[in-house]
Amino acid sequence: MTEKKLTKGNIALAEGSIQAGCLLYFGYPITPQSDIPEYLAQNLPKIGGTFVQAESEIASINMVMGASASGRRTMTSSSGPGISLMQEGLSYLAGSELPAVIVNIMRCGPGLGGIAPTQGDYNQAVHGGGHGDYRNIVLAPGSVQEMFDLTIKAFELADKYRNPTMIIADAMIGQFQEPCRLTPEKPVELAEKPWALTGRKGRDPRLVKSLYLGDYEQEEHNLLLKKKYDEIQDNEVMVEMKNLDDAELIIVAFGTPSRVAKTAIGLAREEGLKVGLIRPITLFPFPVNEIYEHSARVKNVLVVEMNTGQMVRDVRIAAHKDAAIHFYGRPGGGFPFPDDVLNEIKTALGGGPR
Amino acid sequence: MYYDVIMAGFGGQGIQVMSQIAAVAAIKKGFNVTYLPSYGVEKRGGRTNVTLVIADEAIGSMVTNHPKCVIAMDTVAVDKYQKLVAPRGLLIMNSSLAPDSMLHRDDIEPLALRCNDEAQALGSAMLSGMIALGAFLQRSGILGFSDVESVMEDVTPERLIKTIPANLEAIRRGIEIAANGSARSARE
C-alpha cells in the first residue's frame, strides 16, 4: 500500500482529487495542465464520476458552482489565461460560500504568454483576481507527493470553511516526476452539508446566493467572511522550516524555487554559510508569525521566486522591521539554478540595500 | 550519493525510455529520484531531453546546470549540453550522428559511442538509446545490469513487451563497450 511509484505531478494531483471523493470535474484544456483532464476523462467514468469538457473556462467554473451548490465535491483546473476567465466565478463562489477546488498549473504571461513554468499568478491567487472583498485559500505544493496530499487537503479545507481553495503550482511541479505514495495519509471523510441544495421535499427551503441588497446586509456578510478568513489565518497555516537554528540568512520560497533553494542551502553550508529555509505551503493563510519571529532574530531574508517579485511584498509585510529583505526573481519561464541562488546568498550575506 | 544526468536527443531515439528505465531502477534500489522531462514546444519541435537526479538523500533541485553526466544522442544535443558537464564529469556522445571533432573539452571524460551502428549490428537502429544506457550504467556505477533488468517489464508498455530481450541485449552491449574501453576518446 505504501509503495512509492514514479508519478508525474499533474497525475498525482488528479488521482488525489479522485481519492478525495471528487467525482465531478469540469474543465477546458490548456498546457501545462492538460494531463489532469486527460487522466480524469479516462478514470472518472470508470467509477461513476462525471467528466465534462466545457465549452470554455467560464462555463467550467459555473458548472463547478452548480455542482458545489448540490453538496458534492467538485474541481476544475486550468492555467493562466483560463484562470483569468474564471475570476468572476471565483468571486461568486467566495460570496456564496461554496466550496470548490480550483487548480492553476501556472504558465508564463501576461496575455497568452508561453507554456514555460512561472509563479506569475501568485498575486492573482492570493490577493484576489475577482471583484469584491474575499480571499481564496491557496496551497502551494513543493513535491509530487504534496500534489497528491495537498489536493486531498484542499477539499477538506474548502468544505470546512465553505470557501474556494486554489492549488497553484508552476509547470515544473506539474510536469516533473518523483516517487509518490498514491494513497491518502488518513481516511477521507465527507462531512454533512446542511446548506446544500438537494431538493426541498420534506424540509425547509435553502438558499445559496451572493446578492445582498438590504441596508448593511452586505457589510454584515463581509464581516462574517472576514471572521472566517481570520479563523483560517489562525488555524490553517502550513509551513516547512529547515536549518533555521543557526541561520544567518533565511530563504523564503515556494514551489520549484524552494526545491532549488534546498540544494543551494546545501552548497552554501558546505562553504560554511549558515542559511535556512522557510517554505510557505499555504500562501493564504500566509505564515506571518513564522516569518516575523525568525526574521526578528536572523534579520536577513532572501526571497526567491519565479516572477518579478510578488510574494516578496507579503514577506516584507510579515518580516520584522529591522530585517533586510533581498529578492531574486526569474520571470517569464526562466528558472533559478542552485548556483544562481548560491550567488544571491553570498550577495545577501555581504550586505546590500533593503 | 548524488548523481545528476541530462539525456538529450530527438524524438524516437528513446531518451524518455532510457531515463524511465534508470529512474524506476533507482527507485527500486531505494534511491530518491527526480525526473524532469522536456515539455511543451520542444516536444513538438522534435527535441527531447530529461534531467534525472538520483540520490540517497532527499533531492532538492530537479534542475541542474552542471550535471555529472550528459548523454548526447545527436549533434544538437552535444552542442547544447557539452558545455554544462561538470569538471571531471562524463559525456557520452552518439558518434554515429555527431562527429568526434565536436568534442572540445579536455576537463571531462568523453565517451564517443557509435550507438546507431552498434544498434544496427544487433538488428535495429531503434536500440541506439539502449547502447548509450548500457554505457551510462557501466561508467556511472550507480546502477547495475540486474537493477535495470528487474524493472523492464514495469516500464515497458504492453504492446512492446516482446522488445525487452533485444533491449537488454543492447544494454549489455553498451556495458561491454564502455567497460573494455574500445570506444574512441576525443583526444585519440
XYZ file of C-alpha atoms in Angstrom:
542
model
C 0.000 0.000 0.000
C 2.788 2.383 0.878
C 4.803 1.546 -2.233
C 6.028 4.661 -3.980
C 5.563 4.899 -7.701
C 7.307 7.239 -10.142
C 4.500 9.728 -10.737
C 4.040 12.982 -12.614
C 2.914 15.967 -10.520
C -0.255 16.587 -12.526
C -1.226 12.910 -12.338
C -0.667 12.822 -8.571
C -2.991 15.805 -8.283
C -5.657 14.216 -10.493
C -5.510 10.923 -8.587
C -5.602 12.879 -5.317
C -8.847 14.530 -6.388
C -10.445 11.160 -7.112
C -9.340 9.776 -3.761
C -10.684 12.901 -2.071
C -14.094 11.855 -3.337
C -14.332 14.425 -6.098
C -16.352 12.765 -8.834
C -17.390 15.911 -10.689
C -14.778 17.618 -12.865
C -15.354 20.435 -15.339
C -12.575 21.954 -17.402
C -11.174 23.130 -20.666
C -7.742 22.009 -21.913
C -4.682 24.259 -21.714
C -0.978 23.446 -21.427
C 0.704 22.765 -18.984
C -2.123 21.151 -17.028
C -3.844 19.008 -19.668
C -2.577 15.804 -18.035
C -5.168 16.463 -15.331
C -8.318 16.446 -17.524
C -6.808 13.687 -19.662
C -6.371 11.459 -16.608
C -9.791 12.309 -15.208
C -11.519 11.814 -18.573
C -10.081 8.303 -18.576
C -10.717 7.446 -14.965
C -13.794 9.286 -13.670
C -16.349 7.429 -15.829
C -14.971 4.088 -14.572
C -16.008 4.926 -11.010
C -19.318 6.570 -11.732
C -17.947 10.089 -11.879
C -18.623 12.803 -14.400
C -16.042 14.450 -16.613
C -17.216 17.373 -18.688
C -15.051 19.207 -21.157
C -16.887 22.512 -21.084
C -17.055 24.955 -23.973
C -14.895 27.443 -22.074
C -13.332 28.176 -18.707
C -16.238 30.493 -17.919
C -18.600 27.579 -18.400
C -16.308 25.302 -16.362
C -16.289 27.469 -13.263
C -20.038 27.995 -13.412
C -20.593 24.240 -13.722
C -18.336 23.886 -10.678
C -20.548 26.376 -8.863
C -23.660 24.384 -9.633
C -22.067 21.084 -8.634
C -20.800 22.622 -5.409
C -24.237 24.015 -4.541
C -25.565 20.464 -4.789
C -23.204 19.495 -1.977
C -20.785 17.376 -3.967
C -17.030 17.736 -4.112
C -16.020 19.323 -7.400
C -12.922 20.637 -9.130
C -11.670 22.464 -12.177
C -8.125 23.010 -13.378
C -6.541 25.376 -15.831
C -3.606 27.693 -16.377
C -3.091 31.484 -16.523
C -5.462 32.681 -19.281
C -8.129 30.143 -18.313
C -7.895 31.027 -14.627
C -8.330 34.698 -15.556
C -11.596 33.825 -17.297
C -12.756 32.079 -14.122
C -12.307 35.053 -11.807
C -15.932 36.143 -11.847
C -16.963 32.622 -10.875
C -14.346 32.507 -8.116
C -15.735 35.710 -6.666
C -19.279 34.263 -6.810
C -18.104 31.045 -5.107
C -16.479 33.096 -2.336
C -19.544 35.344 -1.998
C -21.917 32.385 -1.937
C -19.627 30.491 0.452
C -19.425 27.497 -1.836
C -16.526 25.038 -1.519
C -14.592 24.083 -4.643
C -11.041 23.267 -5.638
C -9.511 25.316 -8.442
C -6.120 24.278 -9.773
C -3.747 26.627 -11.568
C -0.674 24.986 -13.080
C 0.926 28.304 -13.888
C 2.249 29.239 -17.329
C 4.005 32.475 -18.042
C 2.225 35.658 -19.036
C 0.826 38.271 -19.203
C -1.515 37.592 -22.066
C -1.270 34.296 -23.873
C 2.379 34.263 -22.782
C 4.124 30.932 -23.047
C 3.855 27.451 -21.612
C 7.037 27.571 -19.546
C 6.939 27.351 -15.737
C 6.421 30.504 -13.707
C 4.933 31.813 -10.466
C 3.461 34.906 -12.056
C -0.057 34.208 -10.782
C 0.769 34.498 -7.066
C -0.942 37.872 -6.721
C -3.980 36.745 -8.673
C -4.465 33.681 -6.465
C -3.519 35.173 -3.098
C -4.747 38.746 -3.390
C -7.922 38.351 -5.368
C -8.292 38.386 -9.107
C -12.042 38.560 -8.906
C -14.020 41.516 -7.597
C -15.072 42.125 -4.041
C -13.648 41.659 -0.577
C -12.755 37.978 -0.476
C -9.884 35.535 -0.044
C -9.104 32.201 -1.599
C -7.404 29.561 0.492
C -4.231 28.935 -1.526
C -1.998 25.865 -1.323
C 1.427 25.590 -2.972
C 2.755 22.029 -3.372
C 6.525 21.598 -3.464
C 6.753 17.942 -4.486
C 4.816 15.289 -6.357
C 3.777 13.783 -3.023
C 2.358 17.145 -1.996
C 0.489 17.409 -5.312
C -1.370 14.318 -4.085
C -1.632 15.059 -0.352
C -2.469 18.751 -0.663
C -5.216 18.040 -3.179
C -6.973 15.959 -0.545
C -6.237 18.711 1.986
C -7.668 21.322 -0.411
C -11.040 19.552 -0.475
C -11.039 19.279 3.326
C -10.321 22.989 3.753
C -12.823 24.005 1.086
C -15.601 22.032 2.802
C -14.566 23.044 6.326
C -14.699 26.757 5.543
C -17.150 26.717 2.620
C -14.575 28.598 0.597
C -12.920 28.202 -2.789
C -9.462 26.684 -2.395
C -6.819 27.141 -5.029
C -3.818 24.939 -5.650
C -1.133 26.835 -7.519
C 1.969 25.159 -8.889
C 4.497 26.128 -11.515
C 4.652 23.918 -14.590
C 7.800 22.239 -13.300
C 5.974 20.890 -10.233
C 3.126 19.839 -12.544
C 5.273 18.011 -15.044
C 8.252 16.507 -13.267
C 8.161 13.046 -11.744
C 9.108 11.699 -8.344
C 8.321 8.629 -6.303
C 4.873 9.146 -4.795
C 2.606 7.241 -2.417
C -0.794 7.313 -4.087
C -2.844 6.504 -1.011
C -4.210 9.051 1.471
C -2.330 9.552 4.749
C -5.587 9.167 6.631
C -9.041 8.014 5.531
C -11.000 10.652 3.627
C -14.177 11.734 5.402
C -17.025 13.552 3.722
C -18.815 15.890 6.117
C -22.536 16.605 6.124
C -23.507 19.740 4.201
C -26.675 21.064 5.828
C -26.706 24.019 3.403
C -26.601 22.001 0.169
C -29.361 22.296 -2.412
C -30.602 18.746 -2.691
C -34.344 19.240 -3.303
C -36.573 20.777 -0.616
C -39.055 17.941 -0.363
C -39.652 17.199 3.315
C -37.542 20.042 4.675
C -37.302 23.829 4.838
C -36.077 25.597 1.721
C -32.414 26.582 1.492
C -30.846 29.444 -0.397
C -27.357 29.859 -1.829
C -26.650 33.382 -3.041
C -24.150 36.206 -3.173
C -26.597 39.077 -3.560
C -27.237 41.332 -0.540
C -29.222 44.487 -1.248
C -30.713 45.323 2.152
C -29.338 48.044 4.422
C -25.957 46.884 5.780
C -26.677 43.307 4.656
C -23.576 43.228 2.516
C -21.416 44.701 5.261
C -22.669 42.121 7.695
C -21.887 39.409 5.172
C -18.402 40.815 4.542
C -17.689 40.947 8.274
C -18.740 37.311 8.616
C -16.417 36.423 5.751
C -13.637 38.414 7.449
C -14.191 36.454 10.646
C -13.861 33.256 8.646
C -10.652 34.423 6.964
C -9.186 35.351 10.376
C -10.051 31.897 11.654
C -8.328 30.371 8.617
C -5.267 32.566 9.261
C -5.172 31.467 12.914
C -5.657 27.761 12.354
C -4.537 26.585 8.948
C -1.025 27.879 8.273
C 1.222 25.162 6.869
C 4.911 25.852 6.517
C 8.138 23.893 6.183
C 11.072 25.279 8.156
C 14.595 23.941 7.768
C 18.044 24.754 9.160
C 16.837 27.854 10.997
C 18.524 27.300 14.392
C 21.945 28.642 13.447
C 20.891 30.557 10.323
C 22.389 33.916 9.386
C 20.127 34.168 6.351
C 16.639 32.830 5.706
C 15.449 31.963 2.210
C 11.691 32.224 1.706
C 10.450 30.367 -1.376
C 7.621 28.086 -2.510
C 7.236 25.546 -5.305
C 10.210 24.900 -7.583
C 12.361 27.754 -6.177
C 12.073 26.160 -2.721
C 13.479 22.934 -4.146
C 16.320 24.765 -5.842
C 16.909 26.696 -2.605
C 17.317 23.451 -0.663
C 20.166 22.397 -2.946
C 21.656 25.902 -2.782
C 21.473 25.834 1.031
C 23.374 22.537 0.963
C 26.068 24.118 -1.241
C 26.199 27.202 0.997
C 26.604 25.135 4.143
C 29.477 23.224 2.527
C 31.160 26.636 2.310
C 30.302 27.451 5.918
C 27.448 29.845 5.108
C 24.597 29.295 7.522
C 21.374 29.520 5.576
C 17.900 28.272 6.488
C 14.584 27.934 4.680
C 11.000 28.958 5.298
C 8.707 27.391 2.700
C 5.098 28.554 2.847
C 2.864 25.593 1.980
C -0.235 27.724 2.455
C 0.076 31.090 0.667
C -3.207 32.178 2.196
C -3.120 31.846 5.128
C 0.446 33.190 4.927
C 2.973 32.132 7.598
C 3.128 35.651 9.006
C 4.117 34.707 12.565
C 6.845 32.302 11.493
C 8.410 34.877 9.190
C 8.130 37.620 11.827
C 9.702 35.566 14.597
C 12.589 34.195 12.599
C 13.340 37.444 10.775
C 13.410 39.261 14.137
C 16.278 37.009 15.135
C 18.068 36.424 11.837
C 17.421 39.840 10.252
C 18.477 38.754 6.793
C 15.945 37.332 4.358
C 16.252 36.314 0.699
C 13.033 35.737 -1.226
C 13.374 33.612 -4.370
C 10.503 33.493 -6.841
C 9.842 32.721 -10.492
C 8.369 36.177 -11.099
C 9.479 39.807 -10.716
C 8.519 39.978 -7.046
C 5.066 39.088 -5.780
C 5.324 37.049 -2.565
C 8.212 39.278 -1.522
C 5.664 42.000 -0.673
C 3.917 39.693 1.772
C 7.286 38.776 3.257
C 8.070 42.492 3.697
C 4.763 42.995 5.499
C 5.329 39.971 7.730
C 9.020 40.445 8.491
C 10.483 42.248 11.498
C 11.143 45.930 10.751
C 14.883 45.504 11.202
C 15.186 42.631 8.740
C 16.834 43.258 5.379
C 14.741 41.728 2.592
C 16.560 40.688 -0.575
C 14.871 39.423 -3.698
C 15.929 37.167 -6.551
C 13.404 36.523 -9.292
C 13.387 34.737 -12.630
C 10.192 35.625 -14.516
C 8.593 34.505 -17.746
C 9.810 30.930 -17.950
C 13.317 31.448 -16.607
C 14.131 29.489 -13.502
C 16.887 29.741 -10.930
C 19.642 27.148 -10.824
C 21.205 26.189 -7.482
C 24.400 28.130 -8.144
C 22.391 31.247 -9.093
C 20.744 31.086 -5.682
C 24.136 30.439 -4.047
C 25.432 33.668 -5.632
C 22.414 35.553 -4.313
C 23.034 34.071 -0.862
C 26.595 35.418 -0.960
C 25.423 38.843 -2.125
C 22.772 38.984 0.594
C 25.229 37.934 3.305
C 27.650 40.556 2.048
C 25.089 43.221 2.835
C 23.255 45.473 0.452
C 20.179 47.635 0.236
C 16.955 46.633 1.896
C 25.497 9.597 -3.191
C 24.223 12.268 -5.535
C 24.233 11.846 -9.298
C 22.635 14.072 -11.925
C 22.449 13.379 -15.635
C 20.951 15.146 -18.624
C 19.946 12.904 -21.524
C 19.168 14.672 -24.785
C 18.401 13.916 -28.411
C 15.459 13.924 -30.759
C 12.094 12.218 -30.517
C 12.224 8.494 -31.292
C 15.741 7.908 -30.017
C 14.372 6.531 -26.778
C 15.541 9.325 -24.474
C 12.411 9.146 -22.327
C 12.520 5.344 -22.204
C 16.204 5.316 -21.192
C 15.504 7.732 -18.371
C 12.367 5.908 -17.267
C 14.324 2.675 -17.008
C 17.119 4.309 -15.000
C 14.662 6.212 -12.779
C 12.475 3.227 -11.933
C 15.522 1.006 -11.355
C 16.940 3.635 -8.996
C 13.680 3.854 -7.032
C 13.585 0.061 -6.761
C 17.113 0.165 -5.388
C 15.918 2.551 -2.672
C 17.233 5.824 -4.077
C 15.363 9.076 -4.347
C 14.754 10.261 -7.885
C 13.565 13.356 -9.684
C 12.759 13.036 -13.364
C 12.203 16.238 -15.297
C 11.274 15.703 -18.939
C 11.406 18.439 -21.508
C 7.980 19.820 -22.010
C 5.890 21.987 -24.262
C 7.070 23.385 -27.530
C 10.310 21.446 -27.527
C 8.307 18.243 -27.826
C 6.573 19.483 -30.923
C 9.828 20.556 -32.494
C 11.210 17.060 -32.109
C 13.787 17.844 -29.426
C 13.594 15.833 -26.251
C 15.599 15.885 -23.071
C 15.433 14.693 -19.486
C 17.129 15.808 -16.312
C 17.431 12.880 -13.945
C 18.706 13.190 -10.375
C 19.432 10.056 -8.357
C 20.481 10.369 -4.720
C 20.455 8.516 -1.415
C 19.411 11.744 0.317
C 16.339 13.941 -0.171
C 16.600 15.722 -3.524
C 16.201 19.483 -3.603
C 16.574 20.908 -7.072
C 15.229 18.950 -10.010
C 17.117 21.273 -12.357
C 20.865 21.289 -12.770
C 23.256 23.273 -14.900
C 26.390 21.282 -14.021
C 25.380 17.619 -14.373
C 27.879 14.886 -13.582
C 26.912 13.257 -16.859
C 25.436 14.226 -20.202
C 24.218 11.679 -22.720
C 24.034 13.495 -26.057
C 22.431 11.452 -28.804
C 22.938 13.875 -31.717
C 24.873 16.985 -32.772
C 22.343 19.469 -31.405
C 22.487 17.796 -28.004
C 26.313 17.787 -27.976
C 26.322 21.434 -28.986
C 23.854 22.437 -26.290
C 24.947 20.307 -23.348
C 28.694 19.598 -23.680
C 29.499 22.919 -22.028
C 27.370 22.092 -18.984
C 29.127 18.868 -17.934
C 30.713 19.314 -14.508
C 34.525 19.266 -14.483
C 35.755 15.632 -14.481
C 32.205 14.680 -15.462
C 31.178 12.250 -18.162
C 29.981 12.997 -21.693
C 28.508 10.047 -23.559
C 28.139 11.042 -27.190
C 26.451 9.202 -30.029
C 29.244 9.389 -32.567
C 27.138 7.700 -35.217
C 25.378 11.041 -35.602
C 27.755 13.590 -34.052
C 31.355 13.853 -35.305
C 34.174 13.259 -32.814
C 35.554 16.656 -33.794
C 32.750 18.250 -31.779
C 34.375 17.131 -28.536
C 36.365 20.131 -27.370
C 36.592 19.950 -23.585
C 39.670 18.378 -22.067
C 38.499 18.645 -18.446
C 35.812 15.972 -18.807
C 35.696 12.280 -19.628
C 34.369 11.883 -23.172
C 32.969 8.591 -24.352
C 32.180 8.535 -28.052
C 29.957 5.568 -28.887
C 28.712 4.640 -32.326
C 25.278 3.936 -30.878
C 23.372 3.654 -34.161
C 25.970 1.382 -35.769
C 26.146 -0.844 -32.699
C 22.355 -0.940 -32.531
C 22.080 -1.787 -36.214
C 24.543 -4.621 -35.736
C 22.096 -6.017 -33.183
C 19.232 -5.710 -35.627
C 17.667 -2.264 -35.227
C 18.775 1.364 -35.023
C 15.932 1.802 -32.530
C 18.187 0.182 -29.930
C 20.714 3.048 -30.038
C 19.444 4.553 -26.796
C 19.889 1.243 -25.005
C 23.545 1.126 -26.107
C 24.028 4.537 -24.514
C 22.118 3.478 -21.408
C 24.397 0.464 -21.017
C 27.449 2.693 -21.248
C 25.922 5.040 -18.679
C 25.320 2.168 -16.252
C 28.904 0.999 -16.615
C 30.566 4.402 -16.273
C 28.336 5.960 -13.607
C 28.475 2.886 -11.414
C 25.233 3.703 -9.611
C 23.083 1.006 -11.210
C 23.933 -2.447 -12.453
C 22.549 -4.568 -15.276
C 20.430 -6.628 -12.893
C 18.862 -3.431 -11.489
C 17.514 -2.392 -14.880
C 16.710 -5.949 -15.934
C 14.359 -6.257 -12.980
C 12.259 -3.241 -13.973
C 11.998 -3.725 -17.737
C 8.544 -5.280 -17.516
C 7.293 -2.429 -15.312
C 8.400 0.335 -17.661
C 7.629 -1.329 -20.999
C 4.124 -0.820 -22.404
C 2.147 -4.000 -23.006
C 2.421 -3.758 -26.799
C 6.226 -3.599 -26.643
C 6.855 -6.407 -24.145
C 8.398 -8.549 -26.876
C 11.151 -5.968 -27.388
C 12.572 -6.492 -23.884
C 15.139 -9.190 -24.778
C 16.538 -7.062 -27.630
C 16.701 -4.012 -25.371
C 18.512 -5.995 -22.686
C 20.973 -7.299 -25.256
C 21.672 -3.734 -26.392
C 22.161 -2.565 -22.795
C 24.588 -5.463 -22.264
C 26.455 -4.452 -25.425
C 26.694 -0.848 -24.182
C 28.121 -2.010 -20.859
C 30.636 -4.197 -22.691
C 31.873 -1.417 -24.970
C 32.180 1.079 -22.123
C 33.974 -1.460 -19.957
C 36.619 -2.601 -22.416
C 37.303 0.969 -23.469
C 37.112 0.168 -27.158
C 35.284 3.414 -27.719
C 37.495 6.152 -29.091
C 38.019 9.192 -26.963
C 38.176 12.694 -28.343
C 41.913 13.044 -27.894
C 42.920 9.934 -29.818
